[in-house]
Amino acid sequence: MSKFSRRSFLAASAALAAAPALGPVFGAVPAFGDVDVAIVGAGAAGIAAARRIAAGGRRFALIEAGERIGGRCITDTASLSMPFDRGAHWLYARDSNPIMQLTAQTGLDVYPAPRGQKLRIGRRNAREGELEDFLAGLFRSKRAIVEAARGKTDIACSRALPKDLGDWQRTVEFVLGPYAYGRNLSEISAMDFAHSAERDLSAFCRQGLGALLAKLGGDIPVLLGAPATRIDWANGAVETAKGIFRARAIIVTASIGVLDSGKIKFSPDLPKRQLDAIGKLKMGSCERIALELAGNTLGLARDDLVFEKSEGARSASLLANVSGTNLFMVDVAGNFGRDLAAQGDKAMTAFATDWLADLFGNDVKTAIKKTAVTRWNAEPWTLGAMSVAAPGGENARKALLEPLRDRLWFAGEAAHETMWGTLGGAWESGERAADAVLKKIGRR
Ligand SMILES: Cc1cc2nc3c(=O)[nH]c(=O)nc-3n(C[C@H](O)[C@H](O)[C@H](O)COP(=O)(O)OP(=O)(O)OC[C@H]3O[C@@H](n4cnc5c(N)ncnc54)[C@H](O)[C@@H]3O)c2cc1C
């Protein structure tokens, strides 16, 4: 990762001629001053946009608030003995995911994720008939939500659920709401849910998905530790603590949580339509407790995904033996996960340990070697996990996608109508915003 320095005041497009291994070759980031495009945020969307703008031969500044790139897709190689993805880990819909086409260039090991999941009922695995009942309930519920989304009025997903789910109701609610989207079904727009693209047939990266994204962004010059504090989209200027950039076009990829927090001032104020859209797209909550065990004490296979038949909101998911290691990732999400995370690391680890012990026996307690937890809701430049439209927010993403005065474009996972909440969606939205900008200002 190139770091900003005044001596490196070179045109970002200077070295585009050579054919690179990972995409365009970049010059250094301009320290301040005039660029064609200012890109705020160096997560997946910002990286994708920067690569595209560079390929179009235009000068850009990639401006990042934090001290690293990757945003919500980051692999932690320090906390445990193996790499652990703190955020995105699944490359969903591998056949259509735009990142999939680039994985070969990174030299990392990407492999198909196993299909399906295991279901625990107390200390035993669900029998075949029980699993079928659960899957049938899941399928009927999805179909009912999609059906409800055909109506004129947007409603909460919870209102569309079949009434006869019986004792599978809590599990279905957990899997379709907190597990999939980080919010409870009562807080998710049925229309947004229905637009969400199928996430089946995924892939994993053995070294971590964050490591893969870091490779894709590794050559791009970026100005780190420079939060954008004011965006003047009438005149084309981005103010940061390290200087002001004047730009013909501005792409903003900060999360909905950051946009809603007011940390970035817009001048003039954003139009009501965009403000309403930001208000309707709430951040979901998804936090991870990573456990390094002494061995495969749970008796599960590589990359086994496990749910429990739950009776209440205190539930979680487990990804076991991640990429064949002794890493076990317990995800807590939705309102329960948010409240638990607010209680701190100890409470999170205690919950994960007890939850695993309830499902697999107490041996797990003595097998834990190291632990690590995430706190995405408290990350100042993220403030949550992924965007989800609240009921009535069915048009919010469309509004966010409208450029303002052909000067300001929003990109990022929230600005994708079908792949929202995903890494692939963020990447594609960054590319699309860059394409729209290049169409406006032209290529070189
Ligand atoms: C726990 C968790 C698990 C997930 N699991 C998956 C998964 O398995 N598969 C999947 O596809 N997706 C998953 N996601 C979602 C996925 O991580 C995101 O959709 C994607 O990474 C978002 O990318 P982005 O570029 O839109 O935003 P971000 O990654 O948030 O990037 C935005 C960047 O902007 C920076 N920024 C913010 N404000 C400013 C500012 N004022 N000035 C400058 N920079 C700023 C931030 O620091 C950040 O680097 C998960 C997310 C979480 C939290």
mmCIF file of N, CA and C in Angstrom, residues 66 100 177 263 317:
data_model
loop_
_atom_site.group_PDB
_atom_site.id
_atom_site.type_symbol
_atom_site.label_atom_id
_atom_site.label_comp_id
_atom_site.label_asym_id
_atom_site.label_seq_id
_atom_site.Cartn_x
_atom_site.Cartn_y
_atom_site.Cartn_z
ATOM 1 N N GLY A 66 -9.455 5.798 7.638
ATOM 2 C CA GLY A 66 -8.687 4.920 8.521
ATOM 3 C C GLY A 66 -7.228 4.791 8.087
ATOM 4 N N MET A 100 -14.953 -12.612 -8.366
ATOM 5 C CA MET A 100 -14.525 -13.969 -8.711
ATOM 6 C C MET A 100 -13.600 -13.969 -9.931
ATOM 7 N N GLY A 177 -33.497 -13.205 8.798
ATOM 8 C CA GLY A 177 -33.300 -11.832 9.249
ATOM 9 C C GLY A 177 -31.881 -11.572 9.732
ATOM 10 N N LYS A 263 -21.003 12.936 9.968
ATOM 11 C CA LYS A 263 -19.545 13.169 10.040
ATOM 12 C C LYS A 263 -19.020 13.834 8.781
ATOM 13 N N SER A 317 -24.886 -18.230 14.561
ATOM 14 C CA SER A 317 -24.493 -19.215 13.550
ATOM 15 C C SER A 317 -23.032 -19.571 13.794
#
